[in-house]
Amino acid sequence: MSESLDCSDLPPAPTATITERKVALDGRILEFPLERWLTTAEVIVGRWVADQDPRAIERYPRASGFTSWGVWWPDKPYSAYRLHRPDGSLRVYRLDTVDRVCFDGQRVEFHDLLLDALIRPDGEVTIEDEDEVEEATTERKLSLEQRWRIEWTKHLYLNRSALLMERIDAAIEQAIASVRTGGG
């Protein structure tokens, strides 16, 4: 079991922050304040703490006490969230199909391509929002490249969930180790 799966023995959170900026297909923008745990050219790791986000309860009425690690790779077609219950135990992995991930030093921005997946700790995968992908495809809101990216990530979610969970856990472990040793 990954050390970080039970978030009860973490080092003190970094004081530095980053902003997660999610650009929806229709242009809407959602922003979330995150603790800045690790930022390298290969991976960005932040942690959202519901009780530290003034808009969290408005957006997510049952979020109090929850935390979510966010992991972004500039070269991957997905981003990942690892959600933890108030007691620190792992609830679920959530993956978003994304495009154009970039980090400017203060903000990680990406374009959401609708298709999401939930991966439970036992490996069970649930694909979400296929109806939205179908509607956007019918309305020609997705390019051929974006549709290919969506299909490819769906295949990954369904057939490589163990690898994805390992990759997410490894990035979070790297972030925790970096903070423990004074990096980040």
mmCIF file of C-alpha atoms in Angstrom:
data_model
loop_
_atom_site.group_PDB
_atom_site.id
_atom_site.type_symbol
_atom_site.label_atom_id
_atom_site.label_comp_id
_atom_site.label_asym_id
_atom_site.label_seq_id
_atom_site.Cartn_x
_atom_site.Cartn_y
_atom_site.Cartn_z
ATOM 1 C CA MET A 1 0.000 0.000 0.000
ATOM 2 C CA SER A 2 1.240 3.438 -0.899
ATOM 3 C CA GLU A 3 2.281 5.508 2.119
ATOM 4 C CA SER A 4 0.131 8.377 0.906
ATOM 5 C CA LEU A 5 -3.079 6.345 0.563
ATOM 6 C CA ASP A 6 -3.781 7.004 4.234
ATOM 7 C CA CYS A 7 -3.237 10.726 4.597
ATOM 8 C CA SER A 8 -2.805 10.597 8.373
ATOM 9 C CA ASP A 9 1.012 10.960 8.435
ATOM 10 C CA LEU A 10 1.750 13.793 6.043
ATOM 11 C CA PRO A 11 4.371 16.463 6.604
ATOM 12 C CA PRO A 12 3.040 19.964 7.265
ATOM 13 C CA ALA A 13 1.436 21.345 4.124
ATOM 14 C CA PRO A 14 3.490 23.772 2.074
ATOM 15 C CA THR A 15 2.543 27.423 2.409
ATOM 16 C CA ALA A 16 2.967 28.038 -1.315
ATOM 17 C CA THR A 17 -0.140 27.754 -3.447
ATOM 18 C CA ILE A 18 -1.108 27.282 -7.063
ATOM 19 C CA THR A 19 -4.403 27.713 -8.849
ATOM 20 C CA GLU A 20 -6.083 24.972 -10.840
ATOM 21 C CA ARG A 21 -7.824 26.482 -13.869
ATOM 22 C CA LYS A 22 -10.208 24.212 -15.740
ATOM 23 C CA VAL A 23 -11.465 25.514 -19.091
ATOM 24 C CA ALA A 24 -14.701 23.824 -20.149
ATOM 25 C CA LEU A 25 -15.526 23.068 -23.771
ATOM 26 C CA ASP A 26 -18.025 25.955 -23.777
ATOM 27 C CA GLY A 27 -15.397 28.378 -22.430
ATOM 28 C CA ARG A 28 -16.545 28.451 -18.799
ATOM 29 C CA ILE A 29 -13.684 28.625 -16.330
ATOM 30 C CA LEU A 30 -13.519 27.026 -12.892
ATOM 31 C CA GLU A 31 -10.655 27.837 -10.540
ATOM 32 C CA PHE A 32 -9.597 26.087 -7.356
ATOM 33 C CA PRO A 33 -6.941 27.093 -4.797
ATOM 34 C CA LEU A 34 -4.418 24.319 -4.146
ATOM 35 C CA GLU A 35 -1.512 23.687 -1.849
ATOM 36 C CA ARG A 36 1.608 23.510 -4.017
ATOM 37 C CA TRP A 37 3.281 20.155 -3.297
ATOM 38 C CA LEU A 38 5.388 19.571 -6.416
ATOM 39 C CA THR A 39 5.990 21.402 -9.669
ATOM 40 C CA THR A 40 8.477 20.046 -12.189
ATOM 41 C CA ALA A 41 8.593 20.025 -15.966
ATOM 42 C CA GLU A 42 7.178 16.471 -15.883
ATOM 43 C CA VAL A 43 4.430 16.678 -13.255
ATOM 44 C CA ILE A 44 2.440 19.132 -11.151
ATOM 45 C CA VAL A 45 0.924 17.983 -7.846
ATOM 46 C CA GLY A 46 -1.387 20.110 -5.731
ATOM 47 C CA ARG A 47 -3.801 19.352 -2.935
ATOM 48 C CA TRP A 48 -7.247 20.821 -2.560
ATOM 49 C CA VAL A 49 -8.555 21.038 0.992
ATOM 50 C CA ALA A 50 -12.292 21.639 0.984
ATOM 51 C CA ASP A 51 -12.295 23.527 4.261
ATOM 52 C CA GLN A 52 -9.678 25.978 2.914
ATOM 53 C CA ASP A 53 -11.654 26.833 -0.235
ATOM 54 C CA PRO A 54 -14.206 29.556 0.577
ATOM 55 C CA ARG A 55 -16.473 28.394 -2.271
ATOM 56 C CA ALA A 56 -16.194 24.657 -1.605
ATOM 57 C CA ILE A 57 -19.364 24.182 0.395
ATOM 58 C CA GLU A 58 -21.315 26.312 -2.082
ATOM 59 C CA ARG A 59 -20.036 24.177 -4.986
ATOM 60 C CA TYR A 60 -19.993 20.857 -3.139
ATOM 61 C CA PRO A 61 -22.322 20.909 -0.118
ATOM 62 C CA ARG A 62 -20.994 17.636 1.360
ATOM 63 C CA ALA A 63 -17.290 18.378 0.832
ATOM 64 C CA SER A 64 -16.375 19.491 4.348
ATOM 65 C CA GLY A 65 -13.335 17.587 5.580
ATOM 66 C CA PHE A 66 -12.496 16.103 2.186
ATOM 67 C CA THR A 67 -9.174 16.551 0.419
ATOM 68 C CA SER A 68 -8.190 15.848 -3.151
ATOM 69 C CA TRP A 69 -4.727 15.454 -4.622
ATOM 70 C CA GLY A 70 -4.565 16.798 -8.164
ATOM 71 C CA VAL A 71 -1.943 15.504 -10.593
ATOM 72 C CA TRP A 72 -1.232 16.936 -14.045
ATOM 73 C CA TRP A 73 1.271 15.798 -16.639
ATOM 74 C CA PRO A 74 1.865 18.218 -19.533
ATOM 75 C CA ASP A 75 2.425 15.278 -21.899
ATOM 76 C CA LYS A 76 -0.552 13.094 -20.879
ATOM 77 C CA PRO A 77 -4.160 13.212 -22.187
ATOM 78 C CA TYR A 78 -5.594 12.976 -18.682
ATOM 79 C CA SER A 79 -5.349 14.588 -15.286
ATOM 80 C CA ALA A 80 -6.062 12.803 -12.039
ATOM 81 C CA TYR A 81 -7.553 13.450 -8.641
ATOM 82 C CA ARG A 82 -7.249 11.202 -5.634
ATOM 83 C CA LEU A 83 -10.051 11.967 -3.202
ATOM 84 C CA HIS A 84 -9.798 11.275 0.525
ATOM 85 C CA ARG A 85 -12.499 11.171 3.176
ATOM 86 C CA PRO A 86 -12.272 13.371 6.284
ATOM 87 C CA ASP A 87 -10.544 10.507 8.170
ATOM 88 C CA GLY A 88 -7.805 10.444 5.495
ATOM 89 C CA SER A 89 -8.858 7.170 3.901
ATOM 90 C CA LEU A 90 -8.921 6.854 0.132
ATOM 91 C CA ARG A 91 -12.349 7.288 -1.438
ATOM 92 C CA VAL A 92 -11.779 7.163 -5.207
ATOM 93 C CA TYR A 93 -9.537 8.167 -8.087
ATOM 94 C CA ARG A 94 -11.100 10.514 -10.615
ATOM 95 C CA LEU A 95 -9.580 11.053 -14.040
ATOM 96 C CA ASP A 96 -10.470 13.779 -16.526
ATOM 97 C CA THR A 97 -9.686 13.621 -20.215
ATOM 98 C CA VAL A 98 -7.822 16.853 -20.940
ATOM 99 C CA ASP A 99 -6.002 18.821 -23.581
ATOM 100 C CA ARG A 100 -3.447 21.645 -23.484
ATOM 101 C CA VAL A 101 -2.092 21.257 -19.953
ATOM 102 C CA CYS A 102 0.254 24.107 -19.128
ATOM 103 C CA PHE A 103 1.822 25.479 -15.967
ATOM 104 C CA ASP A 104 3.072 29.054 -15.749
ATOM 105 C CA GLY A 105 4.566 28.808 -12.260
ATOM 106 C CA GLN A 106 1.401 29.942 -10.490
ATOM 107 C CA ARG A 107 -1.449 28.285 -12.341
ATOM 108 C CA VAL A 108 -2.021 24.888 -13.913
ATOM 109 C CA GLU A 109 -4.478 25.309 -16.771
ATOM 110 C CA PHE A 110 -6.079 22.647 -18.920
ATOM 111 C CA HIS A 111 -8.992 22.189 -21.286
ATOM 112 C CA ASP A 112 -11.543 19.629 -20.164
ATOM 113 C CA LEU A 113 -12.656 17.180 -22.884
ATOM 114 C CA LEU A 114 -15.751 15.967 -21.034
ATOM 115 C CA LEU A 115 -15.050 12.241 -20.551
ATOM 116 C CA ASP A 116 -14.253 11.296 -16.954
ATOM 117 C CA ALA A 117 -13.602 8.060 -15.121
ATOM 118 C CA LEU A 118 -13.915 6.987 -11.520
ATOM 119 C CA ILE A 119 -11.591 4.212 -10.400
ATOM 120 C CA ARG A 120 -12.407 2.699 -7.048
ATOM 121 C CA PRO A 121 -9.548 1.390 -4.896
ATOM 122 C CA ASP A 122 -10.556 -2.177 -5.851
ATOM 123 C CA GLY A 123 -10.002 -1.285 -9.532
ATOM 124 C CA GLU A 124 -13.654 -1.023 -10.597
ATOM 125 C CA VAL A 125 -13.965 1.608 -13.339
ATOM 126 C CA THR A 126 -16.990 3.771 -14.107
ATOM 127 C CA ILE A 127 -16.934 5.942 -17.230
ATOM 128 C CA GLU A 128 -18.855 9.209 -16.900
ATOM 129 C CA ASP A 129 -20.238 11.804 -19.306
ATOM 130 C CA GLU A 130 -20.248 9.712 -22.484
ATOM 131 C CA ASP A 131 -23.585 11.350 -23.291
ATOM 132 C CA GLU A 132 -21.917 14.781 -23.194
ATOM 133 C CA VAL A 133 -19.170 13.542 -25.532
ATOM 134 C CA GLU A 134 -21.806 12.202 -27.940
ATOM 135 C CA GLU A 135 -23.714 15.494 -27.863
ATOM 136 C CA ALA A 136 -20.549 17.559 -28.417
ATOM 137 C CA THR A 137 -19.565 15.252 -31.284
ATOM 138 C CA THR A 138 -22.995 15.606 -32.899
ATOM 139 C CA GLU A 139 -22.781 19.393 -32.532
ATOM 140 C CA ARG A 140 -19.242 19.344 -34.008
ATOM 141 C CA LYS A 141 -17.712 20.934 -30.921
ATOM 142 C CA LEU A 142 -14.880 18.393 -30.796
ATOM 143 C CA SER A 143 -12.079 18.183 -33.335
ATOM 144 C CA LEU A 144 -10.997 14.859 -34.797
ATOM 145 C CA GLU A 145 -7.859 14.995 -32.620
ATOM 146 C CA GLN A 146 -9.939 15.652 -29.492
ATOM 147 C CA ARG A 147 -12.260 12.724 -30.292
ATOM 148 C CA TRP A 148 -9.230 10.485 -30.792
ATOM 149 C CA ARG A 149 -7.826 11.667 -27.439
ATOM 150 C CA ILE A 150 -11.149 10.880 -25.746
ATOM 151 C CA GLU A 151 -11.325 7.369 -27.224
ATOM 152 C CA TRP A 152 -7.701 6.665 -26.355
ATOM 153 C CA THR A 153 -8.117 7.743 -22.725
ATOM 154 C CA LYS A 154 -11.342 5.751 -22.409
ATOM 155 C CA HIS A 155 -9.365 2.685 -23.493
ATOM 156 C CA LEU A 156 -6.694 3.522 -20.881
ATOM 157 C CA TYR A 157 -9.275 3.994 -18.137
ATOM 158 C CA LEU A 158 -10.941 0.663 -18.887
ATOM 159 C CA ASN A 159 -7.857 -1.435 -19.603
ATOM 160 C CA ARG A 160 -4.984 0.119 -17.667
ATOM 161 C CA SER A 161 -6.592 1.312 -14.432
ATOM 162 C CA ALA A 162 -3.973 -0.399 -12.226
ATOM 163 C CA LEU A 163 -1.162 1.353 -14.107
ATOM 164 C CA LEU A 164 -2.975 4.688 -13.843
ATOM 165 C CA MET A 165 -3.465 4.297 -10.078
ATOM 166 C CA GLU A 166 0.235 3.415 -9.700
ATOM 167 C CA ARG A 167 1.245 6.466 -11.753
ATOM 168 C CA ILE A 168 -0.981 8.751 -9.667
ATOM 169 C CA ASP A 169 0.281 7.288 -6.380
ATOM 170 C CA ALA A 170 3.913 7.592 -7.508
ATOM 171 C CA ALA A 171 3.469 11.286 -8.360
ATOM 172 C CA ILE A 172 1.878 11.963 -4.971
ATOM 173 C CA GLU A 173 4.621 9.988 -3.189
ATOM 174 C CA GLN A 174 7.209 12.064 -5.060
ATOM 175 C CA ALA A 175 5.434 15.252 -3.946
ATOM 176 C CA ILE A 176 5.275 14.161 -0.297
ATOM 177 C CA ALA A 177 8.952 13.148 -0.323
ATOM 178 C CA SER A 178 9.878 16.482 -1.875
ATOM 179 C CA VAL A 179 8.049 18.427 0.841
ATOM 180 C CA ARG A 180 9.557 16.233 3.590
ATOM 181 C CA THR A 181 13.047 17.084 2.322
ATOM 182 C CA GLY A 182 12.308 20.785 1.871
ATOM 183 C CA GLY A 183 11.769 20.717 -1.898
ATOM 184 C CA GLY A 184 8.556 21.231 -3.779
#
